[in-house]
C-alpha positions as a Python dict, from the first residue, in 0.01 Angstrom:
ca = {
    (1, 'M'): (0, 0, 0),
    (2, 'T'): (324, -22, 142),
    (3, 'L'): (487, -271, 350),
    (4, 'D'): (485, -58, 662),
    (5, 'A'): (114, 27, 587),
    (6, 'R'): (12, -314, 573),
    (7, 'Q'): (213, -433, 887),
    (8, 'S'): (64, -137, 1102),
    (9, 'Q'): (-314, -330, 1027),
    (10, 'H'): (-166, -629, 1207),
    (11, 'A'): (-387, -696, 1533),
    (12, 'P'): (-195, -495, 1828),
    (13, 'E'): (-178, -794, 2026),
    (14, 'L'): (27, -977, 1783),
    (15, 'R'): (266, -689, 1754),
    (16, 'A'): (271, -709, 2125),
    (17, 'A'): (383, -1051, 2124),
    (18, 'A'): (630, -976, 1886),
    (19, 'R'): (795, -735, 2106),
    (20, 'H'): (801, -980, 2385),
    (21, 'L'): (932, -1266, 2207),
    (22, 'N'): (1324, -1268, 2185),
    (23, 'R'): (1457, -1480, 1896),
    (24, 'R'): (1577, -1759, 2158),
    (25, 'R'): (1277, -1760, 2300),
    (26, 'F'): (1067, -1774, 1967),
    (27, 'L'): (1285, -2076, 1845),
    (28, 'T'): (1169, -2310, 2130),
    (29, 'V'): (902, -2536, 2037),
    (30, 'T'): (674, -2403, 2299),
    (31, 'G'): (743, -2025, 2211),
    (32, 'A'): (709, -2118, 1858),
    (33, 'A'): (397, -2291, 1878),
    (34, 'A'): (261, -2014, 2088),
    (35, 'A'): (361, -1725, 1858),
    (36, 'L'): (261, -1919, 1543),
    (37, 'A'): (-94, -1983, 1700),
    (38, 'F'): (-79, -1622, 1808),
    (39, 'S'): (-10, -1496, 1450),
    (40, 'V'): (-208, -1727, 1234),
    (41, 'N'): (-514, -1813, 1442),
    (42, 'L'): (-462, -2207, 1477),
    (43, 'P'): (-727, -2356, 1684),
    (44, 'A'): (-639, -2429, 2028),
    (45, 'A'): (-801, -2791, 2022),
    (46, 'G'): (-588, -2900, 1732),
    (47, 'T'): (-642, -3079, 1398),
    (48, 'A'): (-894, -3326, 1493),
    (49, 'S'): (-1155, -3054, 1642),
    (50, 'A'): (-1346, -2980, 1307),
    (51, 'A'): (-1656, -3128, 1216),
    (52, 'E'): (-1665, -3376, 919),
    (53, 'L'): (-1847, -3193, 595),
    (54, 'D'): (-2088, -3387, 365),
    (55, 'A'): (-1890, -3397, 75),
    (56, 'A'): (-2246, -3394, -125),
    (57, 'K'): (-2285, -3033, -20),
    (58, 'I'): (-1969, -2927, -238),
    (59, 'T'): (-2150, -2809, -559),
    (60, 'D'): (-1832, -2665, -720),
    (61, 'N'): (-1543, -2837, -835),
    (62, 'P'): (-1280, -2850, -538),
    (63, 'F'): (-980, -2956, -764),
    (64, 'T'): (-914, -2600, -918),
    (65, 'L'): (-545, -2594, -801),
    (66, 'G'): (-484, -2924, -971),
    (67, 'V'): (-281, -3225, -829),
    (68, 'A'): (82, -3294, -785),
    (69, 'S'): (363, -3538, -660),
    (70, 'G'): (710, -3469, -507),
    (71, 'D'): (1037, -3612, -372),
    (72, 'P'): (1017, -3976, -530),
    (73, 'L'): (1170, -4233, -304),
    (74, 'P'): (1262, -4619, -403),
    (75, 'N'): (973, -4731, -224),
    (76, 'S'): (701, -4446, -198),
    (77, 'V'): (558, -4149, -364),
    (78, 'L'): (395, -3843, -209),
    (79, 'L'): (57, -3694, -354),
    (80, 'W'): (-80, -3348, -299),
    (81, 'T'): (-389, -3158, -373),
    (82, 'R'): (-584, -2875, -175),
    (83, 'L'): (-942, -2842, -201),
    (84, 'A'): (-1059, -2505, -305),
    (85, 'P'): (-1386, -2464, -471),
    (86, 'A'): (-1352, -2108, -472),
    (87, 'P'): (-950, -2043, -458),
    (88, 'Y'): (-982, -1654, -478),
    (89, 'Q'): (-1161, -1631, -124),
    (90, 'S'): (-989, -1678, 208),
    (91, 'D'): (-1182, -1973, 296),
    (92, 'S'): (-1151, -2128, -39),
    (93, 'G'): (-1545, -2181, -57),
    (94, 'L'): (-1538, -2461, 231),
    (95, 'P'): (-1652, -2439, 569),
    (96, 'A'): (-1428, -2494, 834),
    (97, 'E'): (-1472, -2881, 850),
    (98, 'R'): (-1281, -3181, 783),
    (99, 'V'): (-1340, -3325, 432),
    (100, 'L'): (-1286, -3690, 348),
    (101, 'V'): (-1069, -3728, 21),
    (102, 'H'): (-1034, -4052, -172),
    (103, 'W'): (-707, -4125, -361),
    (104, 'E'): (-591, -4378, -626),
    (105, 'L'): (-288, -4487, -738),
    (106, 'A'): (-258, -4709, -1071),
    (107, 'H'): (-23, -4868, -1312),
    (108, 'D'): (-221, -4758, -1610),
    (109, 'E'): (-381, -4415, -1671),
    (110, 'R'): (-730, -4571, -1709),
    (111, 'F'): (-708, -4682, -1359),
    (112, 'R'): (-789, -5084, -1454),
    (113, 'R'): (-477, -5195, -1268),
    (114, 'I'): (-515, -5032, -901),
    (115, 'A'): (-169, -5032, -709),
    (116, 'R'): (-330, -4899, -393),
    (117, 'R'): (-608, -4677, -296),
    (118, 'G'): (-727, -4504, 33),
    (119, 'T'): (-879, -4185, 191),
    (120, 'A'): (-698, -3901, 349),
    (121, 'I'): (-850, -3612, 555),
    (122, 'A'): (-836, -3244, 432),
    (123, 'H'): (-812, -3039, 737),
    (124, 'P'): (-938, -2682, 761),
    (125, 'E'): (-642, -2607, 962),
    (126, 'F'): (-407, -2666, 675),
    (127, 'H'): (-640, -2505, 431),
    (128, 'H'): (-773, -2827, 316),
    (129, 'A'): (-427, -2936, 170),
    (130, 'V'): (-368, -3301, 124),
    (131, 'H'): (-29, -3475, 172),
    (132, 'V'): (-50, -3859, 106),
    (133, 'D'): (248, -4051, 151),
    (134, 'I'): (201, -4380, -6),
    (135, 'G'): (498, -4657, 91),
    (136, 'H'): (581, -5014, 7),
    (137, 'L'): (558, -4961, -360),
    (138, 'D'): (798, -5124, -611),
    (139, 'S'): (1106, -4910, -709),
    (140, 'G'): (1146, -4756, -1056),
    (141, 'R'): (807, -4790, -1162),
    (142, 'L'): (578, -4522, -1319),
    (143, 'F'): (232, -4466, -1162),
    (144, 'H'): (-89, -4239, -1217),
    (145, 'Y'): (-286, -4110, -937),
    (146, 'R'): (-643, -3913, -883),
    (147, 'F'): (-842, -3752, -605),
    (148, 'R'): (-1239, -3777, -550),
    (149, 'V'): (-1426, -3596, -335),
    (150, 'G'): (-1800, -3670, -346),
    (151, 'G'): (-1906, -3669, -696),
    (152, 'W'): (-1585, -3484, -798),
    (153, 'V'): (-1282, -3619, -969),
    (154, 'S'): (-945, -3464, -1007),
    (155, 'E'): (-746, -3443, -1329),
    (156, 'T'): (-498, -3738, -1337),
    (157, 'G'): (-139, -3701, -1264),
    (158, 'R'): (178, -3908, -1330),
    (159, 'T'): (455, -3964, -1097),
    (160, 'R'): (705, -4253, -1034),
    (161, 'T'): (947, -4407, -764),
    (162, 'A'): (1281, -4388, -805),
    (163, 'P'): (1513, -4679, -869),
    (164, 'A'): (1624, -4890, -576),
    (165, 'T'): (1917, -4776, -341),
    (166, 'G'): (2245, -4948, -493),
    (167, 'T'): (2112, -5038, -804),
    (168, 'R'): (2320, -4928, -1117),
    (169, 'S'): (2080, -4717, -1272),
    (170, 'T'): (2199, -4611, -1641),
    (171, 'A'): (2008, -4331, -1708),
    (172, 'L'): (1798, -4000, -1580),
    (173, 'T'): (1668, -3691, -1736),
    (174, 'L'): (1572, -3430, -1488),
    (175, 'A'): (1436, -3047, -1556),
    (176, 'A'): (1527, -2741, -1355),
    (177, 'V'): (1305, -2439, -1303),
    (178, 'S'): (1294, -2131, -1109),
    (179, 'C'): (1128, -1783, -1046),
    (180, 'Q'): (776, -1756, -1173),
    (181, 'A'): (669, -1413, -1114),
    (182, 'Y'): (272, -1427, -1208),
    (183, 'H'): (259, -1042, -1272),
    (184, 'D'): (571, -1052, -1515),
    (185, 'G'): (398, -1274, -1762),
    (186, 'Y'): (245, -1633, -1880),
    (187, 'Y'): (373, -1974, -1775),
    (188, 'T'): (438, -2109, -2108),
    (189, 'P'): (763, -2269, -2052),
    (190, 'Y'): (532, -2495, -1825),
    (191, 'A'): (322, -2592, -2101),
    (192, 'H'): (628, -2712, -2301),
    (193, 'L'): (785, -2892, -1994),
    (194, 'A'): (438, -3096, -1927),
    (195, 'Q'): (534, -3254, -2265),
    (196, 'E'): (856, -3311, -2206),
    (197, 'D'): (1021, -3686, -2133),
    (198, 'V'): (1188, -3605, -1789),
    (199, 'D'): (1210, -3806, -1485),
    (200, 'I'): (1195, -3538, -1236),
    (201, 'V'): (1157, -3164, -1192),
    (202, 'F'): (1362, -2951, -958),
    (203, 'H'): (1218, -2612, -889),
    (204, 'L'): (1497, -2378, -742),
    (205, 'G'): (1319, -2126, -572),
    (206, 'D'): (1085, -1815, -614),
    (207, 'Y'): (789, -2023, -676),
    (208, 'L'): (576, -1751, -530),
    (209, 'Y'): (649, -1362, -525),
    (210, 'E'): (509, -1148, -243),
    (211, 'Y'): (457, -820, -467),
    (212, 'A'): (114, -699, -544),
    (213, 'V'): (-60, -825, -823),
    (214, 'N'): (-333, -561, -985),
    (215, 'A'): (-647, -647, -1136),
    (216, 'V'): (-531, -738, -1475),
    (217, 'G'): (-258, -952, -1356),
    (218, 'G'): (27, -736, -1416),
    (219, 'Q'): (199, -786, -1750),
    (220, 'R'): (-54, -1039, -1833),
    (221, 'N'): (-282, -753, -1921),
    (222, 'Y'): (-599, -964, -1886),
    (223, 'T'): (-893, -840, -2091),
    (224, 'D'): (-1130, -1160, -2024),
    (225, 'R'): (-1103, -1130, -1613),
    (226, 'T'): (-1041, -894, -1329),
    (227, 'L'): (-837, -1044, -1026),
    (228, 'P'): (-1004, -945, -697),
    (229, 'A'): (-838, -673, -497),
    (230, 'V'): (-705, -918, -234),
    (231, 'F'): (-392, -991, -470),
    (232, 'N'): (-326, -624, -506),
    (233, 'R'): (-87, -595, -175),
    (234, 'E'): (199, -731, -35),
    (235, 'T'): (180, -1101, 129),
    (236, 'V'): (248, -1030, 503),
    (237, 'T'): (-29, -1234, 691),
    (238, 'L'): (-117, -1615, 647),
    (239, 'E'): (-407, -1549, 469),
    (240, 'D'): (-234, -1334, 217),
    (241, 'Y'): (55, -1615, 140),
    (242, 'R'): (-253, -1874, 120),
    (243, 'L'): (-461, -1654, -140),
    (244, 'R'): (-126, -1595, -347),
    (245, 'Y'): (-57, -1965, -357),
    (246, 'A'): (-425, -2007, -521),
    (247, 'L'): (-349, -1736, -759),
    (248, 'F'): (-32, -1902, -892),
    (249, 'K'): (-147, -2263, -895),
    (250, 'S'): (-461, -2149, -1084),
    (251, 'D'): (-237, -2101, -1383),
    (252, 'P'): (-323, -2395, -1616),
    (253, 'D'): (37, -2445, -1746),
    (254, 'L'): (150, -2497, -1398),
    (255, 'R'): (-72, -2736, -1314),
    (256, 'A'): (-1, -2953, -1627),
    (257, 'A'): (345, -2935, -1540),
    (258, 'H'): (279, -3050, -1195),
    (259, 'A'): (41, -3337, -1289),
    (260, 'A'): (290, -3461, -1570),
    (261, 'H'): (613, -3484, -1350),
    (262, 'P'): (716, -3521, -962),
    (263, 'F'): (865, -3192, -852),
    (264, 'V'): (1148, -3153, -600),
    (265, 'V'): (1096, -2804, -436),
    (266, 'T'): (1349, -2572, -245),
    (267, 'W'): (1254, -2193, -183),
    (268, 'D'): (1441, -1879, -240),
    (269, 'D'): (1372, -1568, -78),
    (270, 'H'): (1038, -1452, -232),
    (271, 'E'): (832, -1722, -103),
    (272, 'T'): (877, -1493, 203),
    (273, 'E'): (1026, -1162, 142),
    (274, 'N'): (1275, -1007, -109),
    (275, 'N'): (1681, -1112, -7),
    (276, 'Y'): (1592, -1201, 379),
    (277, 'A'): (1860, -1369, 535),
    (278, 'D'): (1767, -1601, 849),
    (279, 'D'): (1598, -1386, 1075),
    (280, 'I'): (1705, -1036, 902),
    (281, 'P'): (1416, -894, 691),
    (282, 'E'): (1457, -650, 373),
    (283, 'N'): (1272, -381, 567),
    (284, 'S'): (1310, -218, 896),
    (285, 'V'): (1115, -438, 1144),
    (286, 'P'): (1218, -613, 1455),
    (287, 'P'): (1347, -943, 1403),
    (288, 'E'): (1059, -1104, 1626),
    (289, 'E'): (797, -941, 1401),
    (290, 'F'): (961, -1070, 1094),
    (291, 'L'): (959, -1417, 1194),
    (292, 'L'): (593, -1413, 1273),
    (293, 'R'): (562, -1324, 907),
    (294, 'R'): (812, -1599, 814),
    (295, 'A'): (598, -1845, 1008),
    (296, 'A'): (322, -1745, 812),
    (297, 'A'): (501, -1805, 485),
    (298, 'Y'): (669, -2113, 566),
    (299, 'R'): (356, -2266, 683),
    (300, 'A'): (161, -2156, 356),
    (301, 'Y'): (466, -2315, 153),
    (302, 'W'): (405, -2650, 310),
    (303, 'E'): (33, -2634, 262),
    (304, 'N'): (82, -2558, -117),
    (305, 'Q'): (379, -2803, -191),
    (306, 'P'): (417, -3172, -231),
    (307, 'L'): (603, -3230, 62),
    (308, 'R'): (618, -3495, 341),
    (309, 'G'): (550, -3455, 693),
    (310, 'P'): (930, -3431, 819),
    (311, 'Q'): (899, -3089, 616),
    (312, 'R'): (619, -2927, 783),
    (313, 'P'): (708, -2620, 968),
    (314, 'A'): (723, -2544, 1349),
    (315, 'G'): (679, -2177, 1391),
    (316, 'P'): (912, -1976, 1190),
    (317, 'D'): (1133, -2310, 1135),
    (318, 'M'): (1140, -2583, 844),
    (319, 'Q'): (1375, -2828, 753),
    (320, 'L'): (1369, -2800, 377),
    (321, 'Y'): (1717, -2952, 308),
    (322, 'R'): (1701, -3331, 239),
    (323, 'R'): (1875, -3596, 42),
    (324, 'L'): (1723, -3815, -255),
    (325, 'T'): (1909, -4067, -445),
    (326, 'W'): (1848, -4217, -799),
    (327, 'G'): (1997, -4572, -755),
    (328, 'R'): (2371, -4521, -753),
    (329, 'L'): (2354, -4295, -1086),
    (330, 'A'): (2304, -3989, -896),
    (331, 'Q'): (2246, -3840, -540),
    (332, 'F'): (2084, -3495, -490),
    (333, 'D'): (2171, -3283, -200),
    (334, 'V'): (1876, -3039, -186),
    (335, 'L'): (1994, -2695, 10),
    (336, 'D'): (1824, -2408, 181),
    (337, 'T'): (2046, -2101, 126),
    (338, 'R'): (1808, -1850, 283),
    (339, 'Q'): (1697, -1986, 645),
    (340, 'Y'): (2065, -1986, 800),
    (341, 'R'): (2254, -1751, 614),
    (342, 'S'): (2470, -1470, 745),
    (343, 'N'): (2325, -1133, 655),
    (344, 'Q'): (2467, -1008, 320),
    (345, 'A'): (2799, -800, 353),
    (346, 'Y'): (2827, -430, 228),
    (347, 'G'): (2443, -366, 254),
    (348, 'D'): (2343, -619, -12),
    (349, 'V'): (2490, -427, -317),
    (350, 'A'): (2759, -569, -567),
    (351, 'H'): (3092, -512, -392),
    (352, 'V'): (3447, -595, -459),
    (353, 'P'): (3523, -898, -214),
    (354, 'G'): (3674, -760, 104),
    (355, 'P'): (3718, -812, 482),
    (356, 'E'): (3328, -816, 533),
    (357, 'S'): (3242, -1058, 253),
    (358, 'D'): (3546, -1279, 317),
    (359, 'D'): (3495, -1323, 698),
    (360, 'P'): (3550, -1683, 759),
    (361, 'A'): (3260, -1688, 1022),
    (362, 'R'): (3013, -1616, 742),
    (363, 'T'): (2759, -1891, 642),
    (364, 'M'): (2533, -1945, 344),
    (365, 'T'): (2375, -2266, 481),
    (366, 'G'): (2437, -2279, 886),
    (367, 'A'): (2708, -2520, 1025),
    (368, 'T'): (2437, -2782, 1046),
    (369, 'Q'): (2332, -2783, 692),
    (370, 'E'): (2696, -2761, 592),
    (371, 'R'): (2805, -3088, 804),
    (372, 'W'): (2524, -3263, 679),
    (373, 'L'): (2606, -3193, 326),
    (374, 'L'): (2981, -3280, 372),
    (375, 'D'): (2892, -3621, 553),
    (376, 'G'): (2662, -3672, 265),
    (377, 'W'): (2932, -3674, 13),
    (378, 'R'): (3153, -3889, 231),
    (379, 'A'): (2903, -4138, 236),
    (380, 'S'): (2767, -4116, -120),
    (381, 'R'): (2807, -4402, -367),
    (382, 'A'): (2669, -4215, -655),
    (383, 'L'): (2854, -4134, -980),
    (384, 'W'): (2682, -3776, -1019),
    (385, 'N'): (2670, -3551, -693),
    (386, 'V'): (2404, -3300, -769),
    (387, 'V'): (2333, -3011, -547),
    (388, 'P'): (1995, -2848, -643),
    (389, 'Q'): (2019, -2482, -457),
    (390, 'Q'): (1922, -2125, -530),
    (391, 'V'): (2184, -1874, -591),
    (392, 'L'): (2507, -1870, -818),
    (393, 'F'): (2741, -2074, -702),
    (394, 'A'): (3061, -2006, -923),
    (395, 'R'): (3237, -1682, -926),
    (396, 'R'): (3054, -1439, -1168),
    (397, 'N'): (3227, -1088, -1191),
    (398, 'V'): (2981, -824, -1287),
    (399, 'D'): (3236, -569, -1474),
    (400, 'L'): (3602, -585, -1638),
    (401, 'T'): (3784, -409, -1353),
    (402, 'T'): (4041, -595, -1115),
    (403, 'P'): (3901, -713, -892),
    (404, 'S'): (3567, -701, -1000),
    (405, 'R'): (3272, -668, -811),
    (406, 'V'): (3026, -949, -728),
    (407, 'S'): (2707, -1015, -582),
    (408, 'M'): (2688, -1022, -221),
    (409, 'D'): (2366, -1212, -238),
    (410, 'A'): (2521, -1519, -410),
    (411, 'W'): (2801, -1745, -316),
    (412, 'D'): (3052, -1467, -409),
    (413, 'G'): (2921, -1292, -92),
    (414, 'Y'): (2998, -1610, 123),
    (415, 'A'): (3340, -1698, 9),
    (416, 'A'): (3440, -1862, 305),
    (417, 'S'): (3167, -2086, 293),
    (418, 'R'): (3201, -2153, -55),
    (419, 'R'): (3556, -2276, 14),
    (420, 'R'): (3471, -2508, 310),
    (421, 'V'): (3195, -2678, 36),
    (422, 'L'): (3450, -2705, -245),
    (423, 'D'): (3727, -2849, 12),
    (424, 'G'): (3445, -3070, 148),
    (425, 'A'): (3360, -3228, -202),
    (426, 'K'): (3769, -3271, -263),
    (427, 'A'): (3802, -3466, 73),
    (428, 'A'): (3518, -3691, 20),
    (429, 'G'): (3667, -3772, -348),
    (430, 'V'): (3348, -3628, -536),
    (431, 'E'): (3468, -3633, -892),
    (432, 'N'): (3142, -3554, -1056),
    (433, 'L'): (3001, -3230, -892),
    (434, 'M'): (2706, -3044, -1039),
    (435, 'V'): (2547, -2760, -908),
    (436, 'L'): (2179, -2660, -1012),
    (437, 'S'): (2099, -2301, -924),
    (438, 'G'): (1803, -2032, -1008),
    (439, 'D'): (1739, -1677, -898),
    (440, 'V'): (1885, -1478, -1150),
    (441, 'H'): (1632, -1476, -1448),
    (442, 'S'): (1897, -1594, -1682),
    (443, 'A'): (2052, -1906, -1831),
    (444, 'Y'): (2412, -1985, -1743),
    (445, 'A'): (2666, -2268, -1797),
    (446, 'F'): (2956, -2229, -1564),
    (447, 'D'): (3277, -2431, -1511),
    (448, 'I'): (3337, -2422, -1123),
    (449, 'K'): (3709, -2329, -1026),
    (450, 'D'): (3894, -2475, -757),
    (451, 'D'): (4002, -2108, -673),
    (452, 'A'): (3730, -1856, -746),
    (453, 'D'): (4026, -1589, -741),
    (454, 'D'): (4229, -1773, -1002),
    (455, 'L'): (4038, -1864, -1289),
    (456, 'S'): (4336, -2073, -1437),
    (457, 'S'): (4277, -2301, -1149),
    (458, 'P'): (4182, -2676, -1181),
    (459, 'T'): (3797, -2730, -1285),
    (460, 'V'): (3631, -2921, -1024),
    (461, 'G'): (3266, -2925, -1127),
    (462, 'T'): (2989, -2781, -1354),
    (463, 'E'): (2706, -2504, -1274),
    (464, 'I'): (2390, -2516, -1456),
    (465, 'V'): (2179, -2201, -1394),
    (466, 'A'): (1810, -2233, -1495),
    (467, 'T'): (1659, -1914, -1634),
    (468, 'S'): (1309, -1787, -1508),
    (469, 'I'): (981, -1911, -1602),
    (470, 'S'): (837, -1564, -1627),
    (471, 'S'): (1049, -1342, -1414),
    (472, 'G'): (1214, -1058, -1575),
    (473, 'R'): (933, -1049, -1880),
    (474, 'D'): (1028, -1137, -2226),
    (475, 'G'): (1437, -1104, -2174),
    (476, 'A'): (1691, -1131, -2477),
    (477, 'D'): (1944, -1362, -2574),
    (478, 'R'): (2192, -1135, -2527),
    (479, 'P'): (2104, -904, -2253),
    (480, 'A'): (2292, -559, -2234),
    (481, 'N'): (2570, -679, -2017),
    (482, 'W'): (2637, -985, -2231),
    (483, 'D'): (2975, -911, -2382),
    (484, 'T'): (3091, -784, -2018),
    (485, 'Y'): (2994, -1091, -1838),
    (486, 'M'): (3148, -1306, -2147),
    (487, 'R'): (3474, -1129, -2131),
    (488, 'A'): (3473, -1076, -1744),
    (489, 'N'): (3430, -1471, -1689),
    (490, 'P'): (3619, -1696, -1881),
    (491, 'H'): (3466, -2015, -1718),
    (492, 'L'): (3116, -1879, -1836),
    (493, 'K'): (3052, -2091, -2114),
    (494, 'F'): (2673, -1965, -2175),
    (495, 'Y'): (2480, -1682, -2109),
    (496, 'N'): (2124, -1626, -2233),
    (497, 'G'): (1843, -1402, -2067),
    (498, 'R'): (1530, -1551, -2223),
    (499, 'R'): (1276, -1734, -2026),
    (500, 'G'): (1240, -2112, -2014),
    (501, 'Y'): (1415, -2396, -1823),
    (502, 'V'): (1688, -2641, -1871),
    (503, 'T'): (1688, -3009, -1891),
    (504, 'V'): (2000, -3236, -1778),
    (505, 'A'): (2021, -3611, -1893),
    (506, 'L'): (2238, -3808, -1702),
    (507, 'D'): (2427, -4118, -1761),
    (508, 'R'): (2709, -4346, -1689),
    (509, 'E'): (2945, -4154, -1957),
    (510, 'R'): (2818, -3773, -1939),
    (511, 'A'): (2581, -3511, -1859),
    (512, 'R'): (2408, -3339, -2134),
    (513, 'A'): (2247, -2990, -2053),
    (514, 'D'): (1974, -2846, -2305),
    (515, 'F'): (1887, -2497, -2225),
    (516, 'R'): (1522, -2460, -2351),
    (517, 'T'): (1395, -2106, -2426),
    (518, 'V'): (1068, -1933, -2541),
    (519, 'P'): (1088, -1588, -2718),
    (520, 'Y'): (815, -1413, -2528),
    (521, 'V'): (585, -1458, -2193),
    (522, 'L'): (409, -1129, -2218),
    (523, 'T'): (169, -1289, -2454),
    (524, 'P'): (70, -1669, -2463),
    (525, 'G'): (147, -1953, -2706),
    (526, 'A'): (523, -1868, -2753),
    (527, 'P'): (702, -2194, -2917),
    (528, 'I'): (993, -2356, -2747),
    (529, 'A'): (1347, -2407, -2918),
    (530, 'T'): (1706, -2502, -2762),
    (531, 'A'): (1912, -2241, -2723),
    (532, 'A'): (2233, -2426, -2649),
    (533, 'S'): (2372, -2777, -2551),
    (534, 'F'): (2663, -2884, -2342),
    (535, 'V'): (2805, -3205, -2186),
    (536, 'T'): (3053, -3280, -1945),
    (537, 'E'): (3200, -3612, -1931),
    (538, 'A'): (3222, -3836, -1636),
    (539, 'G'): (3539, -3791, -1454),
    (540, 'E'): (3650, -3499, -1642),
    (541, 'P'): (3488, -3159, -1516),
    (542, 'G'): (3410, -2916, -1754),
    (543, 'L'): (3175, -2820, -2016),
    (544, 'K'): (3190, -2852, -2389),
    (545, 'P'): (2928, -2770, -2659),
    (546, 'A'): (2716, -3061, -2735),
}
C-alpha cells in the first residue's frame, strides 16, 4: 500500500486539524498537546485515569520485548521494559489499565546483595512502558537488574554507573552500532556484541525502519512463522510505529545486546521517515500533517527506548541531544541532526558543492543545538571529546572528477554548519575530537581535515563510521565503488561494506578502533571477525593501522 493511500485512511477530522494548524501554532505547548491528542487519541483525563490491573490475571509472559538500560550517569541508572504479553497486537495483550511493576537492582547477578528495589507504574497511555530512573548510587559500579509482574520475572540485565565527574578515569571501551532493517537480514552482530567486554553502546540511528515487512520477514525468509499483516505497510500512525518497535524488539539478538550493556540512543531518519528534514517530509504532504506523523513517531520512540523523563516528547518536539561524561577521560555530546536541519540542497541528490549547499544560513543542528555543542566544548575538561551523531561528517567525494559530487544529506551538504563546528572546536582548544557516525551501511575510518576542500590541510580529528547491523543485506568487503572512494578520498583510511559494529577503546594515551564484521546476515549464525584496527594518539590526530 502506498503512503498516500495509507494517509487517505486517516480520520477526516485529523486531516482537518492538520490543515488548520500552522507550524507556529503547532509548536506551542497548547497547540502541540491538542494536535497530539487528536492524532494519537490520548485520554483527556491524563495518565492517572486508568484502573489498576490485577497482575494475577496476566497469564502470558509480559516481558517478551526484553529489558534495557541507558544513559549511565555517575550516580544513577535508567532501566526500561515494556509489558507486552501479545506484542503483535495493538493493545500488546493488556487491557487499558495500570500495571504495578516491581524492580530490583543488585550488586550480583544472583540478587543476593540488593542495592535498591522499588515499584513503578506501567501506564496504558505509554503503551505499558516503564522508565525507572534510580539515583543516589555509587559511581563507577556494575549492577544487575530485573523486573517482576505478578508471578512473571524478566530476564536479568546488566548496567553500570559512569565514573564520578572529575575523576581521572584510565580506560573506557565503547561500541557503536546503527541501521537495523529487520527485513534486510538477521541481527547476528548483536549476538556477538552481547558477548563483548564493552562499557557502553551508542546507537547512532535507524533503530526502526518505516518500510513494510511482509509475512516472511523480507530477506529473513521465514519458514517457521508467518508475520501478521499489520507489518506489511508503511508506518504512519502511532499504532503503526508501536507495532513496528514490537517486531524489531522481538529479535532475540537485539534483546541480548540490550540486556548486556547500557545503550545511548539517538535517531536518524527512518525512525520517522526517510530523509526528512525538520518539518519537511520526503513525500508531498503539508508540513502540518507531517508533524502529526512525527509526533506519533517520536512518542513511540520514547516509549520503546531507555530514555529519561527530559527526553519525553511534547507533540512533535523532543530534545534528544544531550551530554554524558566518563570522568575526565571522555565527554560525549550526542547530537540530533534530523529534527532541526535545513532542507537538503539540490533536491537531495549527490551534487557538486555550490551556492545552495554552501549557503551560510544552512544548518545541520539548528542554532540552539550548535551553541550548546560549542559551549560544552569550551567547558569540557575531558581528554577525548566524542560526538555520537548520525550522518557522515568528513568530506566524502563520490567520484574522481574535480570538483566531485558529494552527498547532500550528509554534512557535505551543510558546509557552513560543519565549518562553524570545526571553528568552535579549535576555539575551545579541543585536541582529541572523535566523531562517531552511522547511516551509510558501511564502515569507514576518516581523518577529519580542517578544510574539506584542501585535503592537504591539517588533520583536526577522526571519524569512525559504524556499518549497519543488517541494512544492505550481506554486503561485501570491497563494494563496487571501493576503488573510486579510496582514490577520491586520500583522508579515507578504511572502507568496508560488510555488516557489523565497531568498538573503540579509549585510554589516556590513545584510541583504538576495531571494525567487527560478519560475512552474512541473510541466514543466522555468522561468525565475527576483526576486519581492521586503527589507532589515533592523544594529542596527535590522525589514524594509523594498529
